[in-house]
PDB file of C-alpha atoms in Angstrom:
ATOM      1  CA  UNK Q 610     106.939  75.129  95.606  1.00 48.00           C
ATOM      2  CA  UNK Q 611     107.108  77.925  92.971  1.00 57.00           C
ATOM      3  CA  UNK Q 612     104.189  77.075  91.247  1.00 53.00           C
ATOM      4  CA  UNK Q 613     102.489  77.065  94.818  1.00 45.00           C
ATOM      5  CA  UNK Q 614     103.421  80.405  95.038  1.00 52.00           C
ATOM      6  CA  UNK Q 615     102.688  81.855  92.215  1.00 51.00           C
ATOM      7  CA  UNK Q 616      98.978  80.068  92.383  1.00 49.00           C
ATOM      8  CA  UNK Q 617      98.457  81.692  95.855  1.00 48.00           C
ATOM      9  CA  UNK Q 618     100.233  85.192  94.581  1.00 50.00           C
ATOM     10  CA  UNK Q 619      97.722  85.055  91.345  1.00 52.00           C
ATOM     11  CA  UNK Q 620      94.850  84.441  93.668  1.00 46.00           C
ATOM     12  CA  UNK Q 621      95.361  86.789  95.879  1.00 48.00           C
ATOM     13  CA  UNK Q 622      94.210  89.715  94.104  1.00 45.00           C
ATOM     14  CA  UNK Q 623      90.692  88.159  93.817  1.00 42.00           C
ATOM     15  CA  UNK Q 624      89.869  87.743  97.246  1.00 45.00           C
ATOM     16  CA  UNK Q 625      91.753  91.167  98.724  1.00 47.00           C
ATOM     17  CA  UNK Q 626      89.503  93.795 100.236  1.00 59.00           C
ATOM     18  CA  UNK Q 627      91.194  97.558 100.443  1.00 56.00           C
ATOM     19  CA  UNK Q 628      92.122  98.182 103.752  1.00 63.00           C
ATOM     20  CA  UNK Q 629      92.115 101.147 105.337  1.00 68.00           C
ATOM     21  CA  UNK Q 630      95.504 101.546 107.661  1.00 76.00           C
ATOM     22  CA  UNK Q 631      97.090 104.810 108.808  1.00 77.00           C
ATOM     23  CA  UNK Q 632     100.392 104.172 106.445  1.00 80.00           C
ATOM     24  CA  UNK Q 633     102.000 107.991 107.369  1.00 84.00           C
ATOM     25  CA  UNK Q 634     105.043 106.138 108.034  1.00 87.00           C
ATOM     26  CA  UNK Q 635     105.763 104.321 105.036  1.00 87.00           C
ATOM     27  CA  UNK Q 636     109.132 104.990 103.013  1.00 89.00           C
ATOM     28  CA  UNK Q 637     107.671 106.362 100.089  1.00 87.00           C
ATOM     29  CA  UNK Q 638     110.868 107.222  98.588  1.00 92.00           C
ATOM     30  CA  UNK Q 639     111.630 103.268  99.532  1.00 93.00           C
ATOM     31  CA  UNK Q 640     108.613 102.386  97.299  1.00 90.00           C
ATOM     32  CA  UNK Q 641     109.202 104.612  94.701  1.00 92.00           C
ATOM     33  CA  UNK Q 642     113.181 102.538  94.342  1.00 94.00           C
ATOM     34  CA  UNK Q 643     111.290  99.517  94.515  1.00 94.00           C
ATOM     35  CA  UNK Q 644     109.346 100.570  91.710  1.00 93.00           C
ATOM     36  CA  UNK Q 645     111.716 101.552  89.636  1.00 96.00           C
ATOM     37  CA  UNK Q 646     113.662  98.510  89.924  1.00 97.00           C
ATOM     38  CA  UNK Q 647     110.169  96.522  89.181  1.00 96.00           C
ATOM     39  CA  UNK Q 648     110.195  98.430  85.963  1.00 97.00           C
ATOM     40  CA  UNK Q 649     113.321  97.659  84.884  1.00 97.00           C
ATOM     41  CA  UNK Q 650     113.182  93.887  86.346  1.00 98.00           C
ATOM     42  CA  UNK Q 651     111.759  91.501  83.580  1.00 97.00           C
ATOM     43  CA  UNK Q 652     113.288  93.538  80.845  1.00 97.00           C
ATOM     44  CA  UNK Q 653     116.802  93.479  82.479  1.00 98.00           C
ATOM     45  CA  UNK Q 654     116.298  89.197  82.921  1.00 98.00           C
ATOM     46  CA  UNK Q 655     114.814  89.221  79.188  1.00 97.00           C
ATOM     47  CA  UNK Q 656     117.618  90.987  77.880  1.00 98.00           C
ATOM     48  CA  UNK Q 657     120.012  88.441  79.721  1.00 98.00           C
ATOM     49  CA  UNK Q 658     121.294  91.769  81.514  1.00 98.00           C
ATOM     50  CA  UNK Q 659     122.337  89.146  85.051  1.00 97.00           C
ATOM     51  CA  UNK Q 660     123.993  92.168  86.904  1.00 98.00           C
ATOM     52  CA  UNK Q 661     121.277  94.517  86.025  1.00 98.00           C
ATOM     53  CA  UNK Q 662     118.591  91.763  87.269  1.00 98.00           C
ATOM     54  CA  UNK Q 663     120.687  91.068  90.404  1.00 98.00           C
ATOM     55  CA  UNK Q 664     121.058  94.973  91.170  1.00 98.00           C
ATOM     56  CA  UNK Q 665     116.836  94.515  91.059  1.00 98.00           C
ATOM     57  CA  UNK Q 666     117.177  91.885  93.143  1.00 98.00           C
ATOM     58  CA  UNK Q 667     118.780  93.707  95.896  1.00 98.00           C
ATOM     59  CA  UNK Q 668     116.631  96.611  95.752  1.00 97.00           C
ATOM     60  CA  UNK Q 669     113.272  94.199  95.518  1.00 98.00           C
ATOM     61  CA  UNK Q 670     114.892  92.566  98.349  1.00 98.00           C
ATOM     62  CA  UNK Q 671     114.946  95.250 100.620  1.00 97.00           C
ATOM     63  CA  UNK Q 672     111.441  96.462  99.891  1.00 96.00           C
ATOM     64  CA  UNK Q 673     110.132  93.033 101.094  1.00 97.00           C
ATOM     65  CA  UNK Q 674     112.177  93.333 103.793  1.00 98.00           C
ATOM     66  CA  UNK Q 675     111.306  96.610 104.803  1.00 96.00           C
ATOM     67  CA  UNK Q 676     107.777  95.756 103.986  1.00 95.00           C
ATOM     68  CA  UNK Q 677     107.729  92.307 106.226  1.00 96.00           C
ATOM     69  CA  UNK Q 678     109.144  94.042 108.914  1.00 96.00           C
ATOM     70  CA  UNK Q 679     106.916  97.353 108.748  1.00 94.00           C
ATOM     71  CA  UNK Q 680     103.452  95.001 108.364  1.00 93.00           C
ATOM     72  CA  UNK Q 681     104.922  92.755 111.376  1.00 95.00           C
ATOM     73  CA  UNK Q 682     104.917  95.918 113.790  1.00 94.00           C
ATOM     74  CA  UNK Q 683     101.785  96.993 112.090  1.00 90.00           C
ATOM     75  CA  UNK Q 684     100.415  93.905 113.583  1.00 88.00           C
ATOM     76  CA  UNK Q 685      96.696  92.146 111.902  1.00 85.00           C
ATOM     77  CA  UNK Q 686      98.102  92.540 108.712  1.00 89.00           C
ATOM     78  CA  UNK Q 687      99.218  88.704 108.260  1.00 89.00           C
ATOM     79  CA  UNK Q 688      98.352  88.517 104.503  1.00 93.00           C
ATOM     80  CA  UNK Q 689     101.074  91.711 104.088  1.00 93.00           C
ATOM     81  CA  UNK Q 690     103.393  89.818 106.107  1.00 96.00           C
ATOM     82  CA  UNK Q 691     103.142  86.783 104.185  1.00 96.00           C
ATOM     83  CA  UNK Q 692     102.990  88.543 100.750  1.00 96.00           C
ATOM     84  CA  UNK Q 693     105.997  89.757 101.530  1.00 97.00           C
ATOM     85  CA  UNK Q 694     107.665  86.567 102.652  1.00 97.00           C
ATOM     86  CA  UNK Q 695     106.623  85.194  99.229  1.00 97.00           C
ATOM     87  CA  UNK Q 696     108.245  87.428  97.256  1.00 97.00           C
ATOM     88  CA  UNK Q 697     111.801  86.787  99.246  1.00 98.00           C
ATOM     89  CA  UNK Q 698     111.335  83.430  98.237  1.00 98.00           C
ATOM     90  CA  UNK Q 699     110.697  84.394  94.628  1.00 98.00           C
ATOM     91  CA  UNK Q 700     113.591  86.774  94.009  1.00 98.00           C
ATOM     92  CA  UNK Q 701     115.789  83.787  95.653  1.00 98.00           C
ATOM     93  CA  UNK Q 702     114.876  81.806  93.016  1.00 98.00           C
ATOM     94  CA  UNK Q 703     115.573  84.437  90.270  1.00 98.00           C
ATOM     95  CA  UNK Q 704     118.438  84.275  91.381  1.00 98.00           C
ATOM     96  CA  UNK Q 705     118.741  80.676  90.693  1.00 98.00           C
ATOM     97  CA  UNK Q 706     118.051  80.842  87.686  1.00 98.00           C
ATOM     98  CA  UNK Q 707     120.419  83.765  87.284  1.00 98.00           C
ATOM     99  CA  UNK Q 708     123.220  81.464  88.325  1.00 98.00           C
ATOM    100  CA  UNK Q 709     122.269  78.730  86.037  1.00 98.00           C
ATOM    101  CA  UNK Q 710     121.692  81.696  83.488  1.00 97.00           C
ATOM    102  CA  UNK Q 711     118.531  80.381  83.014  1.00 98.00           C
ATOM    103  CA  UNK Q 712     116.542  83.645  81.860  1.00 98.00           C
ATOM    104  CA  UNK Q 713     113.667  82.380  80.427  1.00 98.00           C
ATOM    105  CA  UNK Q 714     112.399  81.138  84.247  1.00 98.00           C
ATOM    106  CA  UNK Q 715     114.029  83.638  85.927  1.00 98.00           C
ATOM    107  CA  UNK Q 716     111.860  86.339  83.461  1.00 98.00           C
ATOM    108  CA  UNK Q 717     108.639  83.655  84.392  1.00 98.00           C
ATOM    109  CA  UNK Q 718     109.573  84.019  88.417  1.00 98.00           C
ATOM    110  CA  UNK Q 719     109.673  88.025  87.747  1.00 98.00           C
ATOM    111  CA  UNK Q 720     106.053  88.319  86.761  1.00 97.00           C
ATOM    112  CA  UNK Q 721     105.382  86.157  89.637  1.00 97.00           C
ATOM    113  CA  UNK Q 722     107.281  89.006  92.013  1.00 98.00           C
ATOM    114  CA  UNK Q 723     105.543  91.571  90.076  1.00 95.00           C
ATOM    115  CA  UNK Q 724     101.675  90.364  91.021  1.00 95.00           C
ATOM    116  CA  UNK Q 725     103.130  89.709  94.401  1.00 95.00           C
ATOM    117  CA  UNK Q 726     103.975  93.994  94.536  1.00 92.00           C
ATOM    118  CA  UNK Q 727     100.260  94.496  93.024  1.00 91.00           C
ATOM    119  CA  UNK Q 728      98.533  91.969  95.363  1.00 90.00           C
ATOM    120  CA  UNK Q 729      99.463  93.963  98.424  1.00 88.00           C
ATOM    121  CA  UNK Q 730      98.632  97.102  96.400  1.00 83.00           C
ATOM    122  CA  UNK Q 731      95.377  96.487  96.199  1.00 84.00           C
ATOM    123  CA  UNK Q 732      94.659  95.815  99.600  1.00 84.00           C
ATOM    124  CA  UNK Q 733      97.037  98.374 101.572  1.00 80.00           C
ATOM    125  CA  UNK Q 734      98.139 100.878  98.938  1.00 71.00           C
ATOM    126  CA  UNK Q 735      96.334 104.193  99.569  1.00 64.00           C
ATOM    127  CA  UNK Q 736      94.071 105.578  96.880  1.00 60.00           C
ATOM    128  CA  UNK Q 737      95.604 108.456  95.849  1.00 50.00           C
ATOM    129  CA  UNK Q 738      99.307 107.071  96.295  1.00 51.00           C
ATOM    130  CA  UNK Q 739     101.637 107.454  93.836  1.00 49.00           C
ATOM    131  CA  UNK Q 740     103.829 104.634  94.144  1.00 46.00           C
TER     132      UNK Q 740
END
């Protein structure tokens, strides 16, 4: 199922087309957390840092959730939605792999969450944002 995932997450970037949405109402300062905690994410797994990774995890989390939940209301963004239900699915398996201490997947299933962030930047994150 992960490697489904990941396959659909890695294509995704070559068939999105930038759409323009009014996005005024965005967190920002929710993006720019999320962000940070993608920066520190990999590293953190890599350097078998588990409750650095799972303090990642619950600020990824609540990005996708914020982000599912924001595109749903949107409404005809499906592929936002669905990016975003993705990546829950992802970090639930990092932490999986956390559990079973298991970094070297749980580091693979963090680059997966990380293309899953840029995928939906590419087709809904403003130009000049700076998140």
């Amino acid at each position: 199922m992960l490697s489904t995932l990941a396959a659909m997450i890695g294509a995704a970037p070559v068939l999105a087309q930038r759409v323009t949405i009014d996005l005024k109402d965005y967190d920002d300062d929710l993006m720019h957390d999320i962000d940070r905690a993608l920066k520190n994410f990999e590293p953190d797994i890599s350097g078998q840092n588990a409750e650095a990774a799972r303090d990642d995890v619950a600020e990824l989390r609540r990005g996708f959730t914020y982000t599912e939940d924001y595109f749903t209301k949107k409404g005809n963004t499906p592929d936002a939605v669905e990016i975003s239900r993705q990546g829950l699915q992802l970090l639930e398996a990092v932490v999986k792999d956390l559990d079973a201490q298991n970094f070297d997947s749980a580091a693979e299933t963090a680059r997966d969450v990380s293309k899953a962030c840029r995928s939906c930047h590419d087709t809904y994150k403003p130009d000049k944002a700076r998140f």
